[in-house]
Coordinates of C-alpha atoms in Angstrom, one line a residue:
Chain H
M27 CA 20.6 5.2 11.9
D28 CA 18.4 2.4 10.1
R29 CA 20.4 -0.4 8.3
R30 CA 17.5 -2.2 7.6
R31 CA 16.7 0.0 4.2
V32 CA 18.5 1.8 1.2
Q33 CA 19.3 4.9 2.9
G34 CA 19.1 8.5 1.2
P35 CA 21.4 11.9 2.6
E36 CA 20.7 12.3 6.2
T37 CA 18.5 15.4 5.4
S38 CA 16.1 16.6 3.0
V39 CA 14.1 19.4 2.4
V40 CA 11.1 20.4 0.3
P41 CA 12.2 23.3 -1.8
F42 CA 10.6 27.0 -1.5
P43 CA 7.9 28.4 -3.9
L44 CA 9.5 30.4 -6.4
L45 CA 6.8 33.0 -5.6
D46 CA 6.9 34.5 -1.9
D47 CA 3.6 35.3 -2.3
A48 CA 2.1 31.5 -2.6
A49 CA 0.4 31.3 0.3
P50 CA 1.2 27.6 1.9
G51 CA -2.8 28.1 3.2
V52 CA -5.7 27.9 0.8
V53 CA -8.5 28.6 2.3
A54 CA -11.6 27.0 1.5
P55 CA -13.8 29.5 -0.6
P56 CA -17.1 30.5 0.8
L57 CA -20.4 28.7 -0.3
Q58 CA -21.7 29.0 -4.0
A59 CA -25.7 29.0 -3.6
G60 CA -25.3 27.1 -0.5
K61 CA -23.1 24.3 -2.0
R62 CA -19.4 23.8 -1.7
A63 CA -16.6 22.8 -4.5
G64 CA -18.0 19.9 -6.4
G65 CA -21.7 20.6 -6.1
R66 CA -22.0 19.3 -2.3
R67 CA -24.1 20.8 0.2
P68 CA -22.6 21.4 3.5
E69 CA -23.4 18.1 5.1
D70 CA -22.9 15.9 1.9
M71 CA -20.1 13.3 2.4
R72 CA -18.2 12.8 -0.4
P73 CA -19.3 9.6 -2.9
I74 CA -17.4 6.1 -1.0
F75 CA -16.3 3.2 -2.6
L76 CA -16.1 0.2 -0.7
R77 CA -15.0 -3.3 -1.5
T78 CA -14.4 -6.0 0.8
G79 CA -12.4 -9.1 0.1
L80 CA -9.5 -7.6 -2.2
I81 CA -6.3 -8.9 0.2
S82 CA -6.7 -12.4 -1.0
Q83 CA -4.0 -13.2 2.0
A84 CA -6.0 -11.7 4.9
S85 CA -8.7 -13.6 6.9
G86 CA -11.1 -10.4 6.1
S87 CA -10.3 -7.0 4.6
A88 CA -11.9 -3.7 3.0
Y89 CA -10.2 -1.2 0.7
I90 CA -12.3 2.5 0.9
E91 CA -12.5 5.6 -1.0
M92 CA -13.7 8.6 0.2
G93 CA -12.9 11.1 -3.0
R94 CA -9.4 11.1 -3.5
T95 CA -8.8 9.4 0.6
K96 CA -7.8 6.0 -0.2
V97 CA -7.1 3.5 2.7
A98 CA -6.7 -0.5 2.7
C99 CA -7.5 -2.2 5.8
A100 CA -6.7 -6.2 6.6
V101 CA -8.0 -8.4 9.9
Y102 CA -5.6 -11.3 10.5
G103 CA -6.7 -13.6 13.4
P104 CA -8.0 -14.8 16.2
R105 CA -4.2 -15.3 16.5
Q106 CA -3.3 -17.0 19.9
I107 CA -1.9 -14.2 22.2
K108 CA 1.6 -14.2 23.2
K109 CA 2.6 -15.4 26.2
Q110 CA 4.8 -12.3 27.3
Q111 CA 1.5 -10.2 27.0
G112 CA 0.0 -12.5 29.8
F113 CA -3.3 -14.3 30.2
S114 CA -6.5 -12.6 28.9
E115 CA -9.8 -14.4 29.2
Q116 CA -11.6 -11.9 26.4
G117 CA -10.0 -11.6 23.7
R118 CA -8.0 -8.4 22.0
L119 CA -7.6 -5.9 19.5
Y120 CA -4.7 -4.8 18.1
C121 CA -4.1 -2.2 15.8
E122 CA -1.2 -0.6 13.7
F123 CA -2.5 2.4 11.8
K124 CA 0.2 3.8 8.9
F125 CA 0.0 6.7 6.4
A126 CA 2.5 5.2 3.4
T127 CA 5.4 7.7 2.9
F128 CA 3.6 9.6 -0.3
A129 CA 0.5 9.4 1.0
C130 CA 0.5 12.8 2.2
K131 CA 1.9 16.6 0.5
K132 CA 4.7 15.9 3.2
R133 CA 6.8 13.1 3.1
R134 CA 6.2 11.0 6.2
N135 CA 8.8 8.8 7.4
H136 CA 9.2 4.7 7.4
Q137 CA 8.4 5.0 11.6
R138 CA 4.9 5.1 12.7
D139 CA 4.7 8.5 14.4
S140 CA 2.7 10.0 17.4
Q141 CA -0.3 11.0 15.0
E142 CA 0.0 7.3 13.8
K143 CA -0.3 5.8 17.1
E144 CA -3.1 7.9 18.6
F145 CA -4.7 6.3 15.4
S146 CA -4.3 3.4 15.6
Q147 CA -5.2 3.5 19.7
V148 CA -8.0 5.1 18.4
I149 CA -9.5 2.4 15.8
V150 CA -9.1 -0.1 18.6
Q151 CA -11.3 2.1 20.8
A152 CA -14.3 2.7 18.6
L153 CA -14.3 -1.2 17.8
T154 CA -14.2 -2.5 20.7
P155 CA -17.3 -2.1 22.2
S156 CA -18.7 -4.0 18.7
I157 CA -17.0 -6.9 19.2
R158 CA -18.0 -10.0 21.4
L159 CA -14.7 -9.9 22.8
E160 CA -15.6 -13.2 25.7
K161 CA -16.0 -15.2 22.9
L162 CA -12.4 -14.9 21.8
P163 CA -10.0 -16.0 25.0
K164 CA -7.0 -16.3 24.9
S165 CA -7.0 -14.7 21.4
V166 CA -5.7 -11.0 19.3
V167 CA -6.9 -10.0 16.5
D168 CA -5.1 -7.7 14.2
I169 CA -5.9 -4.8 12.2
Y170 CA -3.6 -3.2 10.0
V171 CA -4.5 0.0 8.2
T172 CA -2.3 1.5 5.4
V173 CA -3.7 5.0 4.1
V174 CA -2.6 5.1 0.7
E175 CA -3.6 8.7 0.0
N176 CA -4.5 11.3 2.8
D177 CA -7.2 14.0 1.5
G178 CA -8.6 15.2 4.8
T179 CA -6.8 13.5 7.9
A180 CA -9.6 13.9 9.9
S181 CA -11.4 11.7 6.9
C182 CA -9.1 9.5 6.8
L183 CA -9.4 8.7 10.4
A184 CA -13.1 8.0 9.7
A185 CA -12.5 5.5 6.2
A186 CA -9.9 3.9 9.0
I187 CA -12.7 2.8 11.0
T188 CA -15.2 2.1 8.7
A189 CA -13.1 -0.2 6.6
A190 CA -11.5 -1.8 9.9
S191 CA -15.6 -2.6 10.7
T192 CA -16.3 -4.1 7.6
A193 CA -13.1 -6.3 7.6
L194 CA -13.7 -7.3 10.6
A195 CA -17.4 -8.5 9.4
D196 CA -15.6 -9.7 6.2
A197 CA -13.0 -11.7 8.6
G198 CA -16.3 -13.8 10.1
V199 CA -15.5 -11.7 13.5
E200 CA -18.6 -11.9 16.0
M201 CA -20.3 -8.7 16.4
I202 CA -23.4 -6.9 17.9
D203 CA -23.1 -4.4 15.2
L204 CA -20.6 -2.8 12.3
V205 CA -19.0 0.6 13.8
A206 CA -19.8 3.5 11.2
A207 CA -17.7 6.5 11.4
A208 CA -18.1 10.0 9.9
S209 CA -16.1 13.6 10.2
L210 CA -16.3 16.7 9.6
A211 CA -14.8 20.1 10.0
Y212 CA -15.9 23.4 11.2
Q213 CA -15.6 26.2 7.6
Q214 CA -15.8 29.6 9.6
R215 CA -17.7 27.9 12.8
R216 CA -20.3 25.7 10.3
P217 CA -20.0 22.6 10.5
E218 CA -19.0 21.0 7.4
G219 CA -19.4 17.2 6.6
D220 CA -16.1 15.1 5.2
A221 CA -13.5 18.0 4.2
P222 CA -11.4 17.0 1.7
T223 CA -7.3 18.4 2.5
G224 CA -8.0 22.2 0.8
E225 CA -10.8 22.8 3.1
N226 CA -10.1 21.3 6.4
T227 CA -7.0 24.3 6.5
R228 CA -4.3 24.1 10.2
E229 CA -5.7 28.0 10.8
A230 CA -6.1 28.9 14.0
G231 CA -9.4 28.6 15.5
A232 CA -9.9 25.6 13.1
A233 CA -11.8 22.7 14.2
D234 CA -12.9 19.0 13.2
L235 CA -14.8 16.1 14.1
V236 CA -14.5 12.3 14.2
L237 CA -17.7 10.3 15.0
A238 CA -17.9 6.2 15.1
Q239 CA -21.7 4.7 16.0
M240 CA -23.0 1.6 16.3
P241 CA -25.8 2.9 13.4
S242 CA -28.3 -0.2 14.2
L243 CA -28.1 0.3 18.3
G244 CA -27.8 3.9 18.2
D245 CA -24.7 3.7 20.5
V246 CA -21.6 6.4 19.5
T247 CA -18.6 4.4 20.6
H248 CA -15.9 7.1 20.3
L249 CA -15.8 10.8 19.0
L250 CA -12.8 13.1 18.5
H251 CA -12.8 16.6 19.1
R252 CA -10.4 18.9 18.1
G253 CA -10.6 22.7 18.3
P254 CA -12.5 25.9 19.9
V255 CA -16.2 25.8 19.1
D256 CA -19.3 26.4 21.5
W257 CA -21.9 23.9 22.3
A258 CA -24.7 24.3 20.0
Q259 CA -22.5 24.2 17.5
M260 CA -20.8 21.0 18.8
S261 CA -24.3 19.2 19.0
R262 CA -25.2 20.4 15.7
A263 CA -22.2 18.6 14.0
V264 CA -23.1 15.1 16.1
E265 CA -26.2 15.3 15.0
Q266 CA -25.3 15.8 11.4
C267 CA -22.3 13.2 12.0
I268 CA -25.0 10.8 13.5
D269 CA -27.0 11.2 10.1
V270 CA -24.2 10.7 7.7
C271 CA -23.6 6.8 10.1
A272 CA -26.5 5.9 9.0
K273 CA -25.4 6.2 5.2
I274 CA -22.3 5.1 5.3
H275 CA -24.0 2.1 7.1
A276 CA -25.8 1.4 4.0
V277 CA -23.0 1.5 2.1
M278 CA -21.0 -1.4 4.6
V279 CA -23.9 -4.1 4.7
H280 CA -24.2 -3.2 0.9
S281 CA -20.4 -4.4 -0.3
L282 CA -20.9 -7.2 2.7
R283 CA -23.9 -8.9 0.9
E284 CA -22.3 -8.5 -2.5
H285 CA -19.1 -9.8 -1.5
S286 CA -20.5 -12.7 0.1
A287 CA -22.6 -13.3 -2.8
A288 CA -20.1 -13.6 -5.4
E289 CA -18.3 -15.9 -3.0
Q290 CA -21.1 -18.6 -3.2
Chain U
M969 CA -10.1 -50.1 -3.6
T970 CA -11.8 -46.9 -1.7
S971 CA -9.6 -45.1 0.8
P972 CA -10.9 -45.3 4.2
Y973 CA -10.0 -41.7 4.7
A974 CA -11.6 -39.0 2.0
F975 CA -10.5 -35.3 2.1
S976 CA -11.8 -32.5 0.4
A977 CA -9.3 -31.2 -1.7
E978 CA -9.0 -27.9 0.4
T979 CA -8.1 -30.3 3.1
F980 CA -5.9 -32.2 1.2
K981 CA -3.6 -28.9 -0.2
R982 CA -3.5 -27.7 3.9
V983 CA -2.3 -31.0 5.0
Q984 CA -0.2 -32.3 2.0
P985 CA 0.6 -29.4 0.0
S986 CA 3.7 -30.7 -1.7
E987 CA 1.6 -34.0 -2.8
Y988 CA -1.4 -32.3 -3.6
Y989 CA 1.0 -29.8 -6.3
R990 CA 2.4 -33.0 -7.7
K991 CA -0.6 -34.7 -8.1
F992 CA -1.3 -31.3 -11.1
L993 CA 2.0 -31.0 -12.1
E994 CA 1.6 -34.3 -13.4
Q995 CA -0.8 -33.8 -15.4
D996 CA 0.8 -30.4 -17.0
V997 CA -1.4 -27.8 -15.4
R998 CA -1.0 -26.1 -12.1
P999 CA -3.3 -25.5 -9.6
D1000 CA -4.9 -22.3 -10.5
G1001 CA -5.3 -23.9 -13.8
R1002 CA -2.1 -22.2 -15.4
A1003 CA 0.4 -23.5 -17.7
F1004 CA 3.9 -23.9 -16.8
S1005 CA 5.4 -21.0 -18.6
Q1006 CA 2.0 -18.8 -18.0
F1007 CA 2.7 -15.6 -16.1
R1008 CA -0.4 -14.4 -14.2
K1009 CA -3.0 -11.7 -15.2
T1010 CA -0.7 -7.9 -14.9
I1011 CA -2.5 -4.7 -14.5
L1012 CA -0.8 -2.0 -14.4
N1013 CA -2.7 1.6 -13.7
A1014 CA 0.0 5.0 -13.6
G1015 CA -0.8 8.0 -11.7
C1016 CA -3.6 7.4 -9.2
I1017 CA -2.0 8.9 -6.3
S1018 CA -2.1 12.9 -6.2
T1019 CA 0.0 13.5 -3.0
A1020 CA 3.1 12.1 -4.8
N1021 CA 5.0 13.4 -7.8
G1022 CA 4.5 9.9 -9.4
S1023 CA 2.5 6.9 -8.5
A1024 CA 1.5 3.5 -9.8
V1025 CA -0.4 0.5 -9.2
V1026 CA 0.4 -3.3 -10.6
R1027 CA -1.2 -6.3 -9.8
I1028 CA -0.1 -9.5 -10.6
G1029 CA -2.4 -12.0 -10.0
D1030 CA -3.7 -10.8 -6.4
T1031 CA -0.3 -9.3 -5.7
T1032 CA -0.7 -5.6 -5.3
V1033 CA 2.5 -3.0 -5.2
V1034 CA 1.8 0.8 -4.8
C1035 CA 4.6 2.6 -6.1
G1036 CA 5.0 6.6 -4.6
I1037 CA 7.8 8.8 -5.7
K1038 CA 8.4 11.8 -3.7
A1039 CA 11.4 14.4 -4.3
E1040 CA 12.5 16.4 -2.5
V1041 CA 16.2 18.3 -2.3
A1042 CA 19.5 17.6 -0.2
E1043 CA 23.0 18.3 -0.7
P1044 CA 25.2 16.0 -2.9
T1045 CA 27.8 13.7 -1.6
L1046 CA 31.6 14.9 -1.4
D1047 CA 32.5 11.8 -4.1
Q1048 CA 29.7 12.7 -6.5
P1049 CA 29.1 16.3 -6.5
A1050 CA 27.3 16.5 -9.5
A1051 CA 24.7 13.3 -9.0
G1052 CA 21.3 13.6 -7.6
Y1053 CA 20.2 10.6 -5.2
F1054 CA 17.4 7.5 -5.4
V1055 CA 16.1 6.0 -3.0
P1056 CA 13.8 2.5 -3.4
N1057 CA 12.8 1.2 -0.2
V1058 CA 10.2 -1.8 -0.4
E1059 CA 7.4 -2.2 2.3
L1060 CA 6.1 -6.0 2.9
G1061 CA 3.9 -5.0 6.1
P1062 CA 2.1 -6.9 8.5
L1063 CA -0.5 -6.1 6.4
C1064 CA 0.1 -7.9 2.5
S1065 CA 0.6 -11.5 4.4
A1066 CA 0.0 -13.6 7.5
K1067 CA 4.2 -14.2 6.9
F1068 CA 5.2 -10.4 8.0
R1069 CA 4.8 -9.3 12.0
P1070 CA 5.1 -5.3 12.4
G1071 CA 8.5 -3.9 13.1
P1072 CA 11.2 -2.9 10.5
P1073 CA 11.6 -4.3 7.7
G1074 CA 12.3 -8.4 7.4
D1075 CA 14.8 -10.3 5.0
L1076 CA 12.9 -10.6 2.1
A1077 CA 11.6 -6.5 1.7
Q1078 CA 15.4 -5.7 3.0
V1079 CA 16.8 -7.9 -0.1
V1080 CA 14.1 -6.7 -2.6
S1081 CA 14.7 -2.8 -1.8
E1082 CA 18.6 -4.0 -2.5
R1083 CA 18.0 -5.5 -6.0
L1084 CA 16.3 -2.7 -7.0
R1085 CA 18.4 -0.5 -5.9
K1086 CA 21.6 -1.9 -7.0
L1087 CA 19.5 -2.4 -10.8
S1088 CA 18.8 1.2 -10.8
E1089 CA 22.5 2.0 -10.9
E1090 CA 21.6 0.8 -14.5
Y1091 CA 19.0 3.4 -15.7
I1092 CA 18.8 6.4 -13.7
A1093 CA 20.4 9.6 -14.9
F1094 CA 22.1 10.5 -11.4
E1095 CA 23.7 13.9 -13.3
E1096 CA 20.3 14.9 -14.2
L1097 CA 18.9 15.1 -10.9
C1098 CA 21.9 17.5 -9.6
I1099 CA 19.8 20.8 -9.8
E1100 CA 24.0 22.7 -9.1
P1101 CA 26.8 20.9 -8.3
E1102 CA 28.6 20.6 -5.2
Q1103 CA 25.1 22.5 -3.2
A1104 CA 21.9 20.8 -4.1
A1105 CA 20.4 18.0 -5.9
W1106 CA 17.4 16.0 -5.9
V1107 CA 16.7 13.1 -4.0
V1108 CA 13.7 11.3 -5.7
Y1109 CA 12.0 8.7 -2.9
A1110 CA 10.2 5.4 -4.6
D1111 CA 8.7 3.5 -1.7
L1112 CA 6.5 0.7 -2.8
V1113 CA 4.1 -1.0 -0.3
C1114 CA 3.0 -4.2 -1.0
L1115 CA -0.9 -4.3 -0.1
N1116 CA -1.4 -8.5 -0.6
H1117 CA 1.8 -11.1 -1.5
D1118 CA 0.8 -13.3 -3.2
G1119 CA 4.5 -14.6 -4.4
N1120 CA 7.1 -13.0 -7.2
V1121 CA 6.5 -10.1 -5.1
L1122 CA 10.1 -8.7 -7.3
D1123 CA 8.8 -8.8 -10.5
A1124 CA 5.6 -6.5 -9.4
C1125 CA 7.9 -3.8 -7.7
Q1126 CA 10.3 -3.7 -10.4
L1127 CA 7.2 -3.0 -12.8
A1128 CA 5.5 -0.7 -10.4
L1129 CA 8.9 1.1 -9.7
L1130 CA 10.0 1.5 -13.6
A1131 CA 6.1 2.5 -14.5
A1132 CA 6.0 5.1 -11.3
L1133 CA 9.1 6.8 -12.5
K1134 CA 7.6 6.8 -16.2
N1135 CA 4.4 8.9 -14.1
A1136 CA 7.0 11.2 -12.0
R1137 CA 6.9 14.7 -12.5
L1138 CA 9.6 17.4 -11.1
P1139 CA 9.6 21.1 -10.4
E1140 CA 11.6 23.2 -12.7
A1141 CA 14.0 23.9 -9.5
Q1142 CA 17.3 26.6 -9.3
I1143 CA 19.4 27.8 -6.4
G1144 CA 19.2 31.4 -5.8
E1145 CA 22.2 33.8 -4.8
D1146 CA 21.1 33.1 -0.6
G1147 CA 21.2 29.4 -1.1
I1148 CA 17.9 28.9 -1.4
V1149 CA 16.6 26.0 -3.7
R1150 CA 13.3 27.1 -5.5
A1151 CA 10.8 25.3 -7.1
G1152 CA 8.3 26.6 -10.0
E1153 CA 4.6 25.8 -9.7
A1154 CA 4.3 23.7 -12.7
F1155 CA 6.1 20.2 -12.5
T1156 CA 7.0 19.6 -15.9
R1157 CA 10.3 17.9 -15.5
A1158 CA 10.4 14.1 -16.8
I1159 CA 12.6 11.8 -14.8
T1160 CA 14.9 10.1 -17.6
I1161 CA 14.6 6.5 -17.8
K1162 CA 18.2 5.3 -20.1
R1163 CA 16.7 2.2 -20.6
P1164 CA 13.6 0.2 -19.4
I1165 CA 14.6 -3.2 -17.5
L1166 CA 11.8 -5.2 -16.0
A1167 CA 12.6 -8.6 -13.9
A1168 CA 10.8 -12.3 -14.6
T1169 CA 10.6 -15.0 -12.1
F1170 CA 10.6 -18.6 -12.3
G1171 CA 10.4 -21.5 -10.1
L1172 CA 12.1 -24.4 -10.6
Y1173 CA 9.9 -27.6 -9.0
E1174 CA 12.1 -30.8 -8.3
G1175 CA 15.3 -29.4 -10.8
R1176 CA 12.7 -30.6 -13.8
S1177 CA 9.4 -28.3 -13.9
L1178 CA 10.1 -24.6 -15.0
L1179 CA 7.7 -22.7 -13.3
A1180 CA 6.9 -19.6 -14.7
D1181 CA 5.6 -16.7 -11.8
P1182 CA 5.1 -18.2 -9.0
N1183 CA 2.6 -17.5 -6.1
A1184 CA 2.7 -17.6 -2.4
S1185 CA 1.0 -21.3 -2.4
E1186 CA 3.7 -22.4 -5.0
E1187 CA 6.9 -20.2 -3.8
P1188 CA 7.4 -22.8 -0.4
L1189 CA 7.7 -25.9 -2.6
L1190 CA 9.6 -25.1 -5.4
D1191 CA 13.9 -25.8 -5.0
S1192 CA 14.8 -22.9 -5.9
L1193 CA 13.8 -19.0 -8.1
V1194 CA 15.4 -17.7 -10.7
T1195 CA 15.3 -14.5 -11.3
V1196 CA 16.2 -12.3 -15.3
C1197 CA 16.3 -8.6 -15.6
V1198 CA 16.3 -8.0 -19.2
D1199 CA 16.4 -4.8 -21.5
D1200 CA 14.9 -3.7 -24.3
A1201 CA 17.7 -3.8 -26.4
E1202 CA 17.8 -7.8 -24.6
H1203 CA 20.7 -7.4 -23.0
L1204 CA 21.3 -9.5 -19.8
H1205 CA 21.3 -7.0 -16.2
A1206 CA 21.1 -9.6 -13.5
V1207 CA 20.7 -13.3 -13.3
W1208 CA 20.0 -14.1 -9.5
K1209 CA 19.0 -17.5 -8.2
S1210 CA 18.4 -18.7 -5.1
N1211 CA 18.6 -21.3 -2.5
G1212 CA 20.6 -24.1 -3.1
G1213 CA 18.3 -26.4 -6.3
R1214 CA 20.0 -27.5 -9.4
C1215 CA 19.7 -25.8 -12.5
S1216 CA 20.7 -26.8 -15.7
L1217 CA 21.9 -24.5 -18.3
E1218 CA 19.4 -25.3 -20.7
Q1219 CA 16.5 -24.2 -17.8
L1220 CA 18.6 -21.6 -17.4
Q1221 CA 18.3 -20.4 -21.4
R1222 CA 14.7 -21.1 -20.9
C1223 CA 14.4 -18.8 -18.2
V1224 CA 16.3 -16.0 -20.3
E1225 CA 13.9 -16.7 -23.3
L1226 CA 10.7 -16.5 -21.5
A1227 CA 11.7 -13.4 -19.5
R1228 CA 12.7 -11.3 -23.4
I1229 CA 9.0 -12.6 -24.0
R1230 CA 7.6 -11.5 -20.7
F1231 CA 9.2 -8.1 -21.4
T1232 CA 7.7 -7.4 -24.4
E1233 CA 4.5 -7.7 -22.9
L1234 CA 5.2 -5.3 -20.0
S1235 CA 6.8 -2.9 -22.0
A1236 CA 3.6 -2.5 -23.7
L1237 CA 1.8 -2.6 -20.7
L1238 CA 4.0 0.6 -19.6
E1239 CA 3.9 2.1 -22.9
S1240 CA -0.1 1.8 -23.0
S1241 CA -0.4 3.1 -19.5
A1242 CA 1.5 6.5 -20.5
A1243 CA -0.1 7.1 -23.6
D1244 CA -2.9 6.8 -21.1
Q1245 CA -2.5 10.4 -19.2

């Protein structure tokens, strides 16, 4: 039992809907004249709002919104590595990814679950190749990510990677390139970029992809694919994501420039 | 005579924070330009998170708190079969300040959560959260996530909590003959707040100066913090004074007066954010 928090009842549930036929899974409506809901083409992402330096206590920070997905990211460090973790000639990255308890349709626990731990790992792996860790011996850079609202889980992860890379740059950590990440979901086997919750349903055969890339160098640093698709669809999806990453990169550069101009 | 050492103001602040601070207070001003009894600019935005039943974001200066409310259903307790639950929890994670480490909530988070819970007993109508006595009741989870900790997190949390509760809507629920609770599609029921209670925090510096709304760089320099919670009828609901510093009766009275003025400001903010929706 957790004595450090205010306790509710042992178990609580979401009530059933009044009408039995109200199906929980909403299937994406078909394309209308080649456009999705909101007038987006299949490959379009949602508009991005990205702002750096909002968390004044952190060494660097970024806040990103993509549609209703809202992610806050703070970077602290470089800090001295703890003795127990041993000597390391190279610097290390540490990441904690957390959904706020109210961020998803179903309430999340305060403790991090396995999905949040996996996403933390993915963020570290996606960002590590971009950072000059040999410049930071015996140090650790901490990245903390909180999802305030989840509107598409794959898009949350992509937004988190983008925000974390921007926050690292804001903190002045030496990097060889920024890392931009894009996500897409396969709707009836057709890749559609940056899908919100309603479009990306969990029916059998659903598939999604998150791709992180260093746009200036053209190197893919991480690729996470889930679900059954064939190779032709996959390669089309990867190319689509790479195109989107270049656009996201422009947004990242713009917000970093704007912030550093405002500071001077 | 000029000193052989010349510090920039930024270095001086880091090396000798209390001396730096005293120099400002001697001139009757605080380092961020505020007067002693002045609160920082407060911004309130309610209903910004669609996955929650109710939500609010509060910024007091740089301190940012997000409150999200989620409602679920559970069996009432045996000793209060006709009452619902209200579970406020504050998350002061490592994201919001370098002072906090990953892991379970620290002392400050636990203290703030407990104070919010105590205050909530005064204004939550628990009996209205009951769906069917002895069988089902609403559990209102209110989780407050601090995104930026720049001091005075309690005031921000209480304001965010009230704004989110005002914003929250529950579906109409009923219990069927099979004992299963079903809820309608429309979120129509508001949560009753019997009386709004808001907090105002002050710091005492060297037993003399009374500073409203201390920020993160001021908090460690203060002898004590005084939090006063008042309602719309100007009744006191809680007064917390932390740390050991001395506080005279006149100072305490001044805190209460200022807290009442602060209450009118904040309740106007609450009204206007509710009117926006």
